[in-house]
Tab-separated table of C-alpha atoms in Angstrom:
chain	number	residue	atom	x	y	z
A	26	GLU	CA	0.108	29.903	7.289
A	27	ALA	CA	2.632	27.192	8.124
A	28	GLN	CA	1.818	24.181	6.012
A	29	VAL	CA	2.859	21.253	3.876
A	30	THR	CA	1.284	21.359	0.439
A	31	GLN	CA	0.867	18.248	-1.658
A	32	ASN	CA	-0.388	18.045	-5.205
A	33	PRO	CA	-2.429	16.577	-6.656
A	34	ARG	CA	-5.041	15.662	-4.071
A	35	TYR	CA	-6.423	12.837	-6.213
A	36	LEU	CA	-4.782	11.030	-9.113
A	37	ILE	CA	-5.874	8.139	-11.298
A	38	THR	CA	-3.263	6.802	-13.674
A	39	VAL	CA	-2.461	3.739	-15.749
A	40	THR	CA	0.200	1.141	-15.105
A	41	GLY	CA	3.627	2.226	-16.291
A	42	LYS	CA	2.933	5.920	-16.795
A	43	LYS	CA	5.486	7.953	-14.874
A	44	LEU	CA	4.106	10.405	-12.355
A	45	THR	CA	5.320	12.887	-9.782
A	46	VAL	CA	3.602	13.939	-6.580
A	47	THR	CA	4.853	17.290	-5.403
A	48	CYS	CA	5.432	18.344	-1.809
A	49	SER	CA	6.384	21.770	-0.559
A	50	GLN	CA	6.735	23.200	2.947
A	51	ASN	CA	7.058	26.810	4.053
A	52	MET	CA	8.432	26.268	7.563
A	53	ASN	CA	12.135	25.990	6.698
A	54	HIS	CA	12.133	22.396	7.984
A	55	GLU	CA	15.264	20.354	7.403
A	56	TYR	CA	13.579	16.959	7.613
A	57	MET	CA	11.008	15.732	5.113
A	58	SER	CA	9.476	12.329	4.569
A	59	TRP	CA	7.000	10.397	2.457
A	60	TYR	CA	4.573	7.830	3.850
A	61	ARG	CA	1.943	5.602	2.367
A	62	GLN	CA	-1.120	4.558	4.282
A	63	ASP	CA	-2.941	1.332	3.571
A	64	PRO	CA	-5.830	-0.270	5.473
A	65	GLY	CA	-4.596	-2.605	8.185
A	66	LEU	CA	-0.964	-1.657	7.585
A	67	GLY	CA	-0.892	1.828	9.033
A	68	LEU	CA	1.636	4.378	7.839
A	69	ARG	CA	4.825	3.107	6.299
A	70	GLN	CA	7.774	5.304	5.502
A	71	ILE	CA	8.919	5.342	1.881
A	72	TYR	CA	11.833	7.790	1.885
A	73	TYR	CA	13.112	10.561	4.065
A	74	SER	CA	15.513	13.449	3.746
A	75	MET	CA	17.519	15.052	6.521
A	76	ASN	CA	18.520	18.044	4.413
A	77	VAL	CA	19.196	19.209	0.872
A	78	GLU	CA	20.816	16.472	-1.207
A	79	VAL	CA	20.563	13.996	1.687
A	80	THR	CA	17.967	11.259	1.233
A	81	ASP	CA	17.591	7.738	2.555
A	82	LYS	CA	15.297	4.766	2.193
A	83	GLY	CA	12.499	4.058	4.597
A	84	ASP	CA	10.713	0.756	5.039
A	85	VAL	CA	9.066	0.484	1.609
A	86	PRO	CA	11.222	2.322	-0.982
A	87	GLU	CA	10.832	-0.109	-3.889
A	88	GLY	CA	9.265	1.501	-6.946
A	89	TYR	CA	9.776	5.064	-5.706
A	90	LYS	CA	12.336	7.803	-6.175
A	91	VAL	CA	12.810	11.113	-4.431
A	92	SER	CA	15.001	14.155	-4.760
A	93	ARG	CA	15.792	17.083	-2.473
A	94	LYS	CA	17.355	19.825	-4.559
A	95	GLU	CA	15.799	22.605	-2.540
A	96	LYS	CA	15.009	22.716	1.149
A	97	ARG	CA	11.315	23.384	0.659
A	98	ASN	CA	10.527	20.725	-1.978
A	99	PHE	CA	10.559	16.945	-1.787
A	100	PRO	CA	8.836	15.353	-4.790
A	101	LEU	CA	7.921	11.672	-4.921
A	102	ILE	CA	8.451	10.023	-8.283
A	103	LEU	CA	6.896	6.785	-9.485
A	104	GLU	CA	8.840	5.848	-12.607
A	105	SER	CA	6.578	2.940	-13.587
A	106	PRO	CA	3.533	2.779	-11.327
A	107	SER	CA	1.878	-0.546	-10.636
A	108	PRO	CA	-1.526	-1.347	-9.106
A	109	ASN	CA	0.086	-2.294	-5.764
A	110	GLN	CA	1.107	1.349	-5.425
A	111	THR	CA	-2.521	2.359	-5.162
A	112	SER	CA	-2.590	4.038	-1.787
A	113	LEU	CA	-2.976	7.241	0.209
A	114	TYR	CA	0.296	9.136	0.274
A	115	PHE	CA	1.409	11.720	2.802
A	116	CYS	CA	4.306	14.108	2.813
A	117	ALA	CA	5.500	15.331	6.204
A	118	SER	CA	8.140	17.724	7.468
A	119	SER	CA	9.832	18.519	10.741
A	120	LEU	CA	12.666	20.446	12.247
A	121	TYR	CA	15.746	18.282	12.725
A	122	PRO	CA	16.033	15.976	14.529
A	123	PRO	CA	12.492	14.749	14.051
A	124	THR	CA	12.751	12.875	17.327
A	125	ALA	CA	12.499	16.162	19.183
A	126	TYR	CA	9.623	17.694	17.195
A	127	GLY	CA	6.308	16.636	15.803
A	128	TYR	CA	5.642	16.142	12.132
A	129	THR	CA	3.521	18.518	10.088
A	130	PHE	CA	1.644	16.483	7.491
A	131	GLY	CA	0.216	17.428	4.140
A	132	SER	CA	-3.420	16.705	3.304
A	133	GLY	CA	-2.593	13.587	1.338
A	134	THR	CA	-2.675	12.334	-2.244
A	135	ARG	CA	-4.996	9.492	-3.070
A	136	LEU	CA	-3.418	7.567	-5.935
A	137	THR	CA	-5.161	4.888	-7.954
A	138	VAL	CA	-3.165	2.883	-10.505
A	139	VAL	CA	-5.272	0.884	-12.943
B	19	SER	CA	9.637	-4.383	14.415
B	20	GLN	CA	9.549	-1.129	16.342
B	21	GLN	CA	6.017	-0.418	15.241
B	22	GLY	CA	3.628	0.642	17.952
B	23	GLU	CA	0.366	-1.206	18.349
B	24	GLU	CA	-2.731	0.620	19.478
B	25	ASP	CA	-5.465	-0.938	21.499
B	26	PRO	CA	-8.388	-1.068	21.019
B	27	GLN	CA	-8.652	-0.969	17.227
B	28	ALA	CA	-12.032	0.730	17.500
B	29	LEU	CA	-13.809	2.547	20.298
B	30	SER	CA	-17.303	4.003	20.428
B	31	ILE	CA	-18.453	6.226	23.295
B	32	GLN	CA	-21.119	8.764	24.162
B	33	GLU	CA	-20.357	12.455	24.098
B	34	GLY	CA	-19.111	13.592	27.500
B	35	GLU	CA	-17.467	10.277	28.365
B	36	ASN	CA	-13.734	9.764	28.581
B	37	ALA	CA	-11.849	7.831	25.890
B	38	THR	CA	-8.689	5.866	26.607
B	39	MET	CA	-6.381	4.440	23.959
B	40	ASN	CA	-3.235	2.431	24.532
B	41	CYS	CA	-0.016	2.003	22.592
B	42	SER	CA	2.590	-0.698	23.093
B	43	TYR	CA	5.998	-0.854	21.450
B	44	LYS	CA	8.955	-3.190	21.403
B	45	THR	CA	12.296	-1.392	21.668
B	46	SER	CA	13.692	1.529	23.635
B	47	ILE	CA	12.567	4.925	22.446
B	48	ASN	CA	13.682	8.521	22.502
B	49	ASN	CA	10.127	9.796	22.688
B	50	LEU	CA	6.576	8.891	21.776
B	51	GLN	CA	4.087	11.072	19.955
B	52	TRP	CA	0.340	10.932	19.447
B	53	TYR	CA	-1.406	12.062	16.281
B	54	ARG	CA	-5.018	12.460	15.202
B	55	GLN	CA	-6.324	11.821	11.702
B	56	ASN	CA	-9.739	12.872	10.524
B	57	SER	CA	-11.100	10.620	7.808
B	58	GLY	CA	-8.951	10.789	4.670
B	59	ARG	CA	-6.996	13.798	5.896
B	60	GLY	CA	-3.435	14.344	7.031
B	61	LEU	CA	-2.320	13.539	10.544
B	62	VAL	CA	-2.184	16.278	13.124
B	63	HIS	CA	0.389	16.227	15.908
B	64	LEU	CA	-1.222	16.224	19.348
B	65	ILE	CA	1.440	15.711	21.968
B	66	LEU	CA	5.000	14.487	22.480
B	67	ILE	CA	6.185	12.759	25.631
B	68	ARG	CA	9.883	12.147	26.218
B	69	SER	CA	11.255	8.908	27.555
B	70	ASN	CA	12.122	10.536	30.905
B	71	GLU	CA	8.575	11.853	31.392
B	72	ARG	CA	5.756	9.854	32.934
B	73	GLU	CA	2.750	12.061	32.254
B	74	LYS	CA	1.874	15.058	30.154
B	75	HIS	CA	-1.258	17.171	29.716
B	76	SER	CA	-2.542	19.341	26.904
B	77	GLY	CA	-6.057	20.702	27.268
B	78	ARG	CA	-8.394	17.689	27.473
B	79	LEU	CA	-5.583	15.288	26.586
B	80	ARG	CA	-3.574	13.333	29.103
B	81	VAL	CA	-0.727	11.081	28.004
B	82	THR	CA	1.154	8.641	30.181
B	83	LEU	CA	4.305	6.709	29.405
B	84	ASP	CA	5.608	3.606	31.135
B	85	THR	CA	8.983	2.739	29.662
B	86	SER	CA	9.324	-0.360	31.845
B	87	LYS	CA	6.181	-1.785	30.231
B	88	LYS	CA	6.912	-0.166	26.880
B	89	SER	CA	3.458	1.308	26.753
B	90	SER	CA	1.660	4.633	26.582
B	91	SER	CA	-1.929	5.716	26.964
B	92	LEU	CA	-3.889	8.656	25.611
B	93	LEU	CA	-6.883	9.845	27.597
B	94	ILE	CA	-9.377	12.288	26.104
B	95	THR	CA	-11.636	13.695	28.786
B	96	ALA	CA	-15.183	14.971	28.277
B	97	SER	CA	-15.226	13.807	24.656
B	98	ARG	CA	-17.012	15.715	21.914
B	99	ALA	CA	-18.389	14.631	18.557
B	100	ALA	CA	-15.524	16.580	16.949
B	101	ASP	CA	-13.058	14.170	18.596
B	102	THR	CA	-14.257	11.444	16.212
B	103	ALA	CA	-11.079	10.443	14.347
B	104	SER	CA	-8.321	7.866	14.239
B	105	TYR	CA	-5.523	8.214	16.771
B	106	PHE	CA	-1.991	6.980	16.158
B	107	CYS	CA	1.054	6.644	18.336
B	108	ALA	CA	4.460	7.132	16.775
B	109	THR	CA	7.757	6.048	18.258
B	110	VAL	CA	11.321	6.849	17.320
B	111	ALA	CA	13.966	4.351	18.296
B	112	LEU	CA	17.099	5.580	20.043
B	113	SER	CA	19.197	4.367	17.154
B	114	GLY	CA	17.533	5.979	14.176
B	115	ASN	CA	15.754	8.882	12.552
B	116	GLN	CA	12.698	6.966	11.456
B	117	PHE	CA	9.273	7.267	12.971
B	118	TYR	CA	7.209	4.130	13.415
B	119	PHE	CA	3.454	4.537	13.436
B	120	GLY	CA	0.949	2.077	14.766
B	121	THR	CA	-2.201	1.087	12.895
B	122	GLY	CA	-4.370	3.402	14.951
B	123	THR	CA	-7.472	3.431	17.123
B	124	SER	CA	-10.670	4.551	15.455
B	125	LEU	CA	-12.682	6.639	17.910
B	126	THR	CA	-16.356	7.424	17.371
B	127	VAL	CA	-18.028	9.880	19.722
B	128	ILE	CA	-21.800	9.665	19.527
B	129	PRO	CA	-23.626	12.958	20.102
């Protein structure tokens, strides 16, 4: 089944403890992206990647890191999480260019930083 | 900001009625896409309409695009309880690779 798989589904952590949210897709998509969703703010793009070793900042990149060493994986790294990073996170992928295709989204990761 | 804005923010209808949601945006686009999100789940792509198209259909969905008014509408005909979800429009500016999502319309279909 074609899908984007995120893990974990739920995560509670403490301020400052490094964490990684994994994302993997099995559709051979070039383009991958991370979003966060907050009430009243909609979805905001954190980072995106147009292909292996090519990443760029979205609208809200502060406090996040990404890497794209393999085409299928695009992990999101929070080096020192803070409470304002409590949010619902989505990974998404698409054929390139994404303008011509729809995104396939993962099921989301609900992160709480205390 | 390029971000689309959906209207209304919330909509409640009876099963069998039609639901109409609108999206307005600010700058020229390559295309516009509509997505559905069931509570707490990932978004699901519904339909894509290109800037040179005026109307598109997919099953019970009808999307229109008016580039002169910078607006789009999503019509769901003969709604069902299973259509209860949030609906988002997403635009991509001509100049970039980024999607811009609106804040969504929350649709409740009452059985």
